[in-house]
PDB file of C-alpha atoms in Angstrom:
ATOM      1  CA  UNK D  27       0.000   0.000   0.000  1.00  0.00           C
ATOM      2  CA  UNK D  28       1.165   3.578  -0.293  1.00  0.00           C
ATOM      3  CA  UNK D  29       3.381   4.996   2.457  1.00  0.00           C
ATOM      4  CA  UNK D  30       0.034   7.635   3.378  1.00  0.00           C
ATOM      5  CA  UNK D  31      -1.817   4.192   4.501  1.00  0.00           C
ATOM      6  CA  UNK D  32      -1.130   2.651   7.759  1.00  0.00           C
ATOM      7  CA  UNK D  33      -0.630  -1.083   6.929  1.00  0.00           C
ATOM      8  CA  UNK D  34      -1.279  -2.983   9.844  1.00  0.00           C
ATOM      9  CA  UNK D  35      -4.327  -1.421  10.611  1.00  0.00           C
ATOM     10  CA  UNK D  36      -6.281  -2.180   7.463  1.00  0.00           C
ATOM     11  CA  UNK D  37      -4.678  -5.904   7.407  1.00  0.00           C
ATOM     12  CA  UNK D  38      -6.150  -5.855  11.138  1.00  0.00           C
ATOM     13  CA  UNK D  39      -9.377  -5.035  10.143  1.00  0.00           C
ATOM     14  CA  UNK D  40      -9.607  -8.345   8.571  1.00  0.00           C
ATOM     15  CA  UNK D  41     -10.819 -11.274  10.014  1.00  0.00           C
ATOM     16  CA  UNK D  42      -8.024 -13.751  11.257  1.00  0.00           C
ATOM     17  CA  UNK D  43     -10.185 -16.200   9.614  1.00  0.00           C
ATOM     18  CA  UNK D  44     -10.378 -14.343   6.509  1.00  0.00           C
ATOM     19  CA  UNK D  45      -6.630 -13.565   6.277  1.00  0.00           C
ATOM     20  CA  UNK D  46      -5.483 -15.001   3.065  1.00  0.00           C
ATOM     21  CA  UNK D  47      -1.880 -13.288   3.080  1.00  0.00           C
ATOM     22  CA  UNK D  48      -1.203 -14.801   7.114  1.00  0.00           C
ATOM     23  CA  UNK D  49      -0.431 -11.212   7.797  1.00  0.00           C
ATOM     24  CA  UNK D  50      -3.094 -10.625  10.656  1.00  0.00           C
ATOM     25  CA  UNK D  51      -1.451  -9.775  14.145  1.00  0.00           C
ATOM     26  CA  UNK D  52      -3.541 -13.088  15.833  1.00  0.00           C
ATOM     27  CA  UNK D  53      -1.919 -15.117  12.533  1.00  0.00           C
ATOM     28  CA  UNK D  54       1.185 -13.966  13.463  1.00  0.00           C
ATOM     29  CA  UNK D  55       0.962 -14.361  17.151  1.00  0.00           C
ATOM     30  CA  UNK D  56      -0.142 -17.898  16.108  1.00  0.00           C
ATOM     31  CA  UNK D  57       2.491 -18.408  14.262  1.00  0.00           C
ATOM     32  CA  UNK D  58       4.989 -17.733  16.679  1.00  0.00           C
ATOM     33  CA  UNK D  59       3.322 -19.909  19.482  1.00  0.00           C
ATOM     34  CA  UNK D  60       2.994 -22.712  17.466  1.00  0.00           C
ATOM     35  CA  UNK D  61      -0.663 -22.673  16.997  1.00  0.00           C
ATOM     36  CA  UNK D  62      -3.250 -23.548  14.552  1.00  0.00           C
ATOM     37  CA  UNK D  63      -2.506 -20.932  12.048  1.00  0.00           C
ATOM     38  CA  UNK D  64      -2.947 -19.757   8.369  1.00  0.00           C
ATOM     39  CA  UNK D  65       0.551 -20.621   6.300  1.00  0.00           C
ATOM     40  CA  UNK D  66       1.391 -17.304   4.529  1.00  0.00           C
ATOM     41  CA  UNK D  67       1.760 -17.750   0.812  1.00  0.00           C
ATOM     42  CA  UNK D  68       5.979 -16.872   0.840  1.00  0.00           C
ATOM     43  CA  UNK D  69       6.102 -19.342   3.582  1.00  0.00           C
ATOM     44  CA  UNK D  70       4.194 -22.379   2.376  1.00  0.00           C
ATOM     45  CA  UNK D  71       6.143 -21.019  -1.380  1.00  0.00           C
ATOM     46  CA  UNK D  72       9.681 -21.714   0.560  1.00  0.00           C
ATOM     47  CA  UNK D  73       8.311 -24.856   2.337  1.00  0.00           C
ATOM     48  CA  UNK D  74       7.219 -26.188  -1.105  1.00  0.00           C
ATOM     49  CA  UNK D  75      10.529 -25.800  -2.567  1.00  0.00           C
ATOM     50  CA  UNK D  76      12.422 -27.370   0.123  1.00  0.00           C
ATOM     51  CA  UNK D  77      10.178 -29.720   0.214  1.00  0.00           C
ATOM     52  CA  UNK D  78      10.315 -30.659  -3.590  1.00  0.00           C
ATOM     53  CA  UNK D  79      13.842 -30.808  -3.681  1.00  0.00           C
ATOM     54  CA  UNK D  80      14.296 -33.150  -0.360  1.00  0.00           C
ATOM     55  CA  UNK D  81      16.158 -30.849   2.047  1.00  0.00           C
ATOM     56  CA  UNK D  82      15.544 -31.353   5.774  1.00  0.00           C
ATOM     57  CA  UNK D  83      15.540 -28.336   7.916  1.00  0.00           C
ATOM     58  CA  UNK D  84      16.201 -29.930  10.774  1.00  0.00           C
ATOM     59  CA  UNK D  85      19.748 -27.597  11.917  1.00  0.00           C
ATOM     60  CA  UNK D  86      19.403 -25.997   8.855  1.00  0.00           C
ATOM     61  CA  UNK D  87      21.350 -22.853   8.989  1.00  0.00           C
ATOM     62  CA  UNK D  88      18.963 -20.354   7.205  1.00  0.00           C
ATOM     63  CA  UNK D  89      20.016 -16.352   6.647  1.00  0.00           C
ATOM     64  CA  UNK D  90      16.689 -14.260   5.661  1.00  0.00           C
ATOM     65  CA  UNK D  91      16.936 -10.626   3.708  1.00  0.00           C
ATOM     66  CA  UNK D  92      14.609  -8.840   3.701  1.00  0.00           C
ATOM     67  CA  UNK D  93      12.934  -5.565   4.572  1.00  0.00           C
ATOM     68  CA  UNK D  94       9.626  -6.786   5.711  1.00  0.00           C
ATOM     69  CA  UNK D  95       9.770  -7.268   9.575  1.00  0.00           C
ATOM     70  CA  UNK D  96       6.187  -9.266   9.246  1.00  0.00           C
ATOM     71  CA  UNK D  97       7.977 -11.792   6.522  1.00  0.00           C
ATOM     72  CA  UNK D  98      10.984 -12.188   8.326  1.00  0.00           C
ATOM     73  CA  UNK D  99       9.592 -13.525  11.957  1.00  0.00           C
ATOM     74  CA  UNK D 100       6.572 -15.125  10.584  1.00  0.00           C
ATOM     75  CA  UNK D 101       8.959 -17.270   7.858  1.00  0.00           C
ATOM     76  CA  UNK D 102      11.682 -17.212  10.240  1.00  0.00           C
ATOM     77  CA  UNK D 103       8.958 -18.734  13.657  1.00  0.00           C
ATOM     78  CA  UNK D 104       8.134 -21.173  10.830  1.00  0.00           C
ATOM     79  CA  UNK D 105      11.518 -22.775   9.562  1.00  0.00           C
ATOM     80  CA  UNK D 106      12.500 -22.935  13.217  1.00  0.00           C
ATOM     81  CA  UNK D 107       9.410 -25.102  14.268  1.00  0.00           C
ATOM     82  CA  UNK D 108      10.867 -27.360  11.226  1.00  0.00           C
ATOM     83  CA  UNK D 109      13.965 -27.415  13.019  1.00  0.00           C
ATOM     84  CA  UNK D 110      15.988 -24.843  11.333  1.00  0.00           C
ATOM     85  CA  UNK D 111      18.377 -21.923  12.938  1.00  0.00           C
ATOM     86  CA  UNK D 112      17.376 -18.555  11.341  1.00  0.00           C
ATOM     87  CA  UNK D 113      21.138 -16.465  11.202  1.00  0.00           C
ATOM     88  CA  UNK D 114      21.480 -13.170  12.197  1.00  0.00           C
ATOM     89  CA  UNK D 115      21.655 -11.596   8.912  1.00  0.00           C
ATOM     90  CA  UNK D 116      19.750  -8.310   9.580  1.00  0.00           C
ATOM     91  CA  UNK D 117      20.228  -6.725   5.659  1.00  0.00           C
ATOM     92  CA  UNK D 118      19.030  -3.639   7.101  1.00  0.00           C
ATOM     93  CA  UNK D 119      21.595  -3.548   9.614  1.00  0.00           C
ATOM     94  CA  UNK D 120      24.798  -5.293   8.703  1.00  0.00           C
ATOM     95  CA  UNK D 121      27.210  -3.543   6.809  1.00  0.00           C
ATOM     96  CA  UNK D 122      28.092  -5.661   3.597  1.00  0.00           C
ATOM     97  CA  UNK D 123      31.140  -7.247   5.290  1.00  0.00           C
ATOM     98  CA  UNK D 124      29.454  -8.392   8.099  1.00  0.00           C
ATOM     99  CA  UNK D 125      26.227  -9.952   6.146  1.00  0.00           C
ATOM    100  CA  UNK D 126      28.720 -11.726   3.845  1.00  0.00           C
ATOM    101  CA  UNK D 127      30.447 -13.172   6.763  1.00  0.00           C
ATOM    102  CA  UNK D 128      26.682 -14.239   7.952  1.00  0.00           C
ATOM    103  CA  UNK D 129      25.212 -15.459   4.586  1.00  0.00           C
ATOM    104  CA  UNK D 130      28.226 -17.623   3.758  1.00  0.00           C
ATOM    105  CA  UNK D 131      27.628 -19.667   6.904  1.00  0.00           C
ATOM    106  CA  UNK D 132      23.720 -20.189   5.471  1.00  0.00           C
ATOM    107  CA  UNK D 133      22.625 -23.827   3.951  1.00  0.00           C
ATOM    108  CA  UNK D 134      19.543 -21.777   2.597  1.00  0.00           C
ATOM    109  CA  UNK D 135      19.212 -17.979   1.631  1.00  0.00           C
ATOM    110  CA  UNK D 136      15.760 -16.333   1.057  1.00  0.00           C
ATOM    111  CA  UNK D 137      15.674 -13.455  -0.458  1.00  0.00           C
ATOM    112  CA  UNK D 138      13.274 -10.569  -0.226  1.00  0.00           C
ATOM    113  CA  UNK D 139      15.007  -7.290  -0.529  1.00  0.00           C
ATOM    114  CA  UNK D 140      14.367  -5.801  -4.254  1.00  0.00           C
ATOM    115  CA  UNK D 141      17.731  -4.455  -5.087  1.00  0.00           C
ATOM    116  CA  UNK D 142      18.856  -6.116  -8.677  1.00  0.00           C
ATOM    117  CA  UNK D 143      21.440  -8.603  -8.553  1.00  0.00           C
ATOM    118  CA  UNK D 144      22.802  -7.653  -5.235  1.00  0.00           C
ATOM    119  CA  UNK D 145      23.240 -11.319  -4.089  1.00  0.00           C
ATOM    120  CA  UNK D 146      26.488 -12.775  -6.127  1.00  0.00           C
ATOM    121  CA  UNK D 147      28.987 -15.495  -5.605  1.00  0.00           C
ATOM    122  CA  UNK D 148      30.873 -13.529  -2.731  1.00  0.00           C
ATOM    123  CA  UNK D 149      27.732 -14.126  -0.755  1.00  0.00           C
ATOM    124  CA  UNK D 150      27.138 -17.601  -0.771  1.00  0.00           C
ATOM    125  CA  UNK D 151      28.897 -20.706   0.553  1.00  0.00           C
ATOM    126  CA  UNK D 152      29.152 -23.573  -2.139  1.00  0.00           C
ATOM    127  CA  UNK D 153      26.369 -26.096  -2.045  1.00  0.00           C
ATOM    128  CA  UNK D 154      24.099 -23.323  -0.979  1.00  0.00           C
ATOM    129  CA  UNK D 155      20.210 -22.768  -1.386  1.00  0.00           C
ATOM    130  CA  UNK D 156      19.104 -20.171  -2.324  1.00  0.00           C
ATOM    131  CA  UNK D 157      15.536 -18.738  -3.016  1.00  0.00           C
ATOM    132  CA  UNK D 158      14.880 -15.550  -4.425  1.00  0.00           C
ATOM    133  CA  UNK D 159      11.582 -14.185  -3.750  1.00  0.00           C
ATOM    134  CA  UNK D 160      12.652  -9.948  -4.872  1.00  0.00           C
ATOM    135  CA  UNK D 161      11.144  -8.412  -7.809  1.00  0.00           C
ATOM    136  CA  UNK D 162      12.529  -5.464  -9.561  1.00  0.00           C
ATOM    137  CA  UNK D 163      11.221  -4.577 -12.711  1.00  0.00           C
ATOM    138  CA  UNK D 164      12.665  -2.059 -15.330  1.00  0.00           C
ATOM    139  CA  UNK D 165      10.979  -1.477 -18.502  1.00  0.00           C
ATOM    140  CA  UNK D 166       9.841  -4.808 -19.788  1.00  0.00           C
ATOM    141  CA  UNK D 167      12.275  -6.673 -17.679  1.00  0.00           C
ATOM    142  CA  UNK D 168      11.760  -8.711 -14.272  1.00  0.00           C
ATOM    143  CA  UNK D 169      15.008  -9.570 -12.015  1.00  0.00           C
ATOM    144  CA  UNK D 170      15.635 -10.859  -8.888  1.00  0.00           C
ATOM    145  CA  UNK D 171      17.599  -9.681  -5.873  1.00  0.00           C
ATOM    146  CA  UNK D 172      20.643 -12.817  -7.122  1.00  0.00           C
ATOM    147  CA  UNK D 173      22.865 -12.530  -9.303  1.00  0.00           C
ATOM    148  CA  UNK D 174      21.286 -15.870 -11.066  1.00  0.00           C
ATOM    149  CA  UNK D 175      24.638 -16.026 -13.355  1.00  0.00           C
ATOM    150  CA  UNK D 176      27.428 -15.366 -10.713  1.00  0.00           C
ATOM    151  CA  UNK D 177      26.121 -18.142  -8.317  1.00  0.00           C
ATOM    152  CA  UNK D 178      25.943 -20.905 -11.204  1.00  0.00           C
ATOM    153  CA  UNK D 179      28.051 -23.551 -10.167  1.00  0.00           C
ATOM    154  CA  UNK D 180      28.601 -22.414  -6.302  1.00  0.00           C
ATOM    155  CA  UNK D 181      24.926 -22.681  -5.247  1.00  0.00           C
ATOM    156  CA  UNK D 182      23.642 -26.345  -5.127  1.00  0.00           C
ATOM    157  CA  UNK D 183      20.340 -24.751  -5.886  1.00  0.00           C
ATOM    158  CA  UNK D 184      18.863 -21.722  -6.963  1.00  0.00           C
ATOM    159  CA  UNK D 185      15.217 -20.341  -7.798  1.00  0.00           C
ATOM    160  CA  UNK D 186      14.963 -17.662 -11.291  1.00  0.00           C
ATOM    161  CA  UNK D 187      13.273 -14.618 -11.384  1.00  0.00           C
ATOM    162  CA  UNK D 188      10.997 -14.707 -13.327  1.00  0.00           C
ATOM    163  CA  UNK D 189       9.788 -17.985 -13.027  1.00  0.00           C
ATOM    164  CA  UNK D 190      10.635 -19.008 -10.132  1.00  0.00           C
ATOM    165  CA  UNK D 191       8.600 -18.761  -6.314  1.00  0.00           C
ATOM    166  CA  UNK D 192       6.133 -16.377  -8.167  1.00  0.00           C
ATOM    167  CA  UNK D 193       3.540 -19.150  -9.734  1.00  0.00           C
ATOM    168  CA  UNK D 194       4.013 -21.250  -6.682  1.00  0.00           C
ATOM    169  CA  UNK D 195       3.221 -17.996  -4.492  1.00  0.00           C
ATOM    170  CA  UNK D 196      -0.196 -17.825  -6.504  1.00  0.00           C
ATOM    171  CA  UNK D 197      -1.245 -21.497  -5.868  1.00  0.00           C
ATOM    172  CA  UNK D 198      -0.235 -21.148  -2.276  1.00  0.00           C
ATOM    173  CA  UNK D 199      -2.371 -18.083  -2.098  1.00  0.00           C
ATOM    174  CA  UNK D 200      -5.026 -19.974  -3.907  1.00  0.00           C
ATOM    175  CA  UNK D 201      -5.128 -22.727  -1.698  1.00  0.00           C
ATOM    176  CA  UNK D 202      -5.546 -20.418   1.392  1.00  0.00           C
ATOM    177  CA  UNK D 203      -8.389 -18.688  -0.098  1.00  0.00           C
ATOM    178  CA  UNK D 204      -9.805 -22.371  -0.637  1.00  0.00           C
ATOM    179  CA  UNK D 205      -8.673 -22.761   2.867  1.00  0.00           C
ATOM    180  CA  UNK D 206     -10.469 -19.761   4.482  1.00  0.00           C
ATOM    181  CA  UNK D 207     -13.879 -20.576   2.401  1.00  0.00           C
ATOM    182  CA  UNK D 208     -13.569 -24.012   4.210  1.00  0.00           C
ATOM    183  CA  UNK D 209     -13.128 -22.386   7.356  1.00  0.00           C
ATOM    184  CA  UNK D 210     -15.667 -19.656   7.507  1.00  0.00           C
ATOM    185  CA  UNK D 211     -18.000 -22.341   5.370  1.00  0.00           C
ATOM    186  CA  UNK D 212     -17.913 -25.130   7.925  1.00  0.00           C
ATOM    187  CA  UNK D 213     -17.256 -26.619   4.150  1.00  0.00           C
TER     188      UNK D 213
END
């Protein structure tokens, strides 16, 4: 929404039940306890992938960069109940030394930052995941926040922009609003 708009109060002022996204403050508080909760699109999206590709989280090291305080501890409270250690790899905060230092000690990097190509090779540790959920468009092209041709050959596996998470991210979304129906439908 537009800076003038405040955020969480119109994703408040939806019903928990209703919350398609997983952004409400009771989904998130959910979330974090462990509860019965709705899995946010980018979540189940990351989940999905891992999933598909066989990786165990169990003491995965994970480093999440994004901007999005609401992504990062709702994602983050989620790959920990799988077993995973979220890294502190504040992208915000670190200078560029110290959040290469943290993101080469990830298994798994998500992404979520929009700058173009700022992830490369001097980022990652070989064998590394990585899953690129930034979107930067300029004129009629779509990239990602990696540097998709520097980490050929280092990363064990990464996602393209476009391409990649965003059609998963749709069916994940999908399924919640299928989800929600069920819920509010006694269906």
């Amino acid at each position: 929404l537009p800076e003038k708009f405040n955020t969480d109060k119109i994703v408040n002022a939806i019903k928990p039940t209703k919350d398609v996204d997983g952004f409400h403050k009771i989904n998130l508080k959910n979330i974090r306890d462990g509860k019965n909760y709705i899995m946010p699109p980018l979540a189940g999206v990351i989940l999905e992938i891992l999933d598909d590709i066989k990786i165990n989280l169990k003491d995965k090291k994970i480093a999440i960069l994004a901007h999005s305080d609401i992504f990062m501890q709702g994602v983050g409270n989620i790959l920990q109940q799988q077993g995973a250690k979220i890294l502190p790899c504040n992208y915000d905060k670190n200078n560029k030394n110290q959040l290469q230092n943290c993101t080469k000690q990830a298994d798994i990097i998500i992404t979520a930052i929009g700058k173009k190509h700022y992830l490369n090779a001097d980022y990652i540790k070989k064998g590394a995941i990585i899953i690129d959920i930034g979107i930067i468009k300029e004129d009629k092209n779509t990239f990602g926040d990696v540097n998709f041709e520097d980490v050929q050959g280092i990363a064990g596996y990464v996602t393209p922009v476009p391409g990649g998470v965003g059609p998963i991210t749709i069916a994940c979304a999908f399924r919640n609003v299928l989800h929600t129906y069920r819920i509010t439908h006694n269906a």
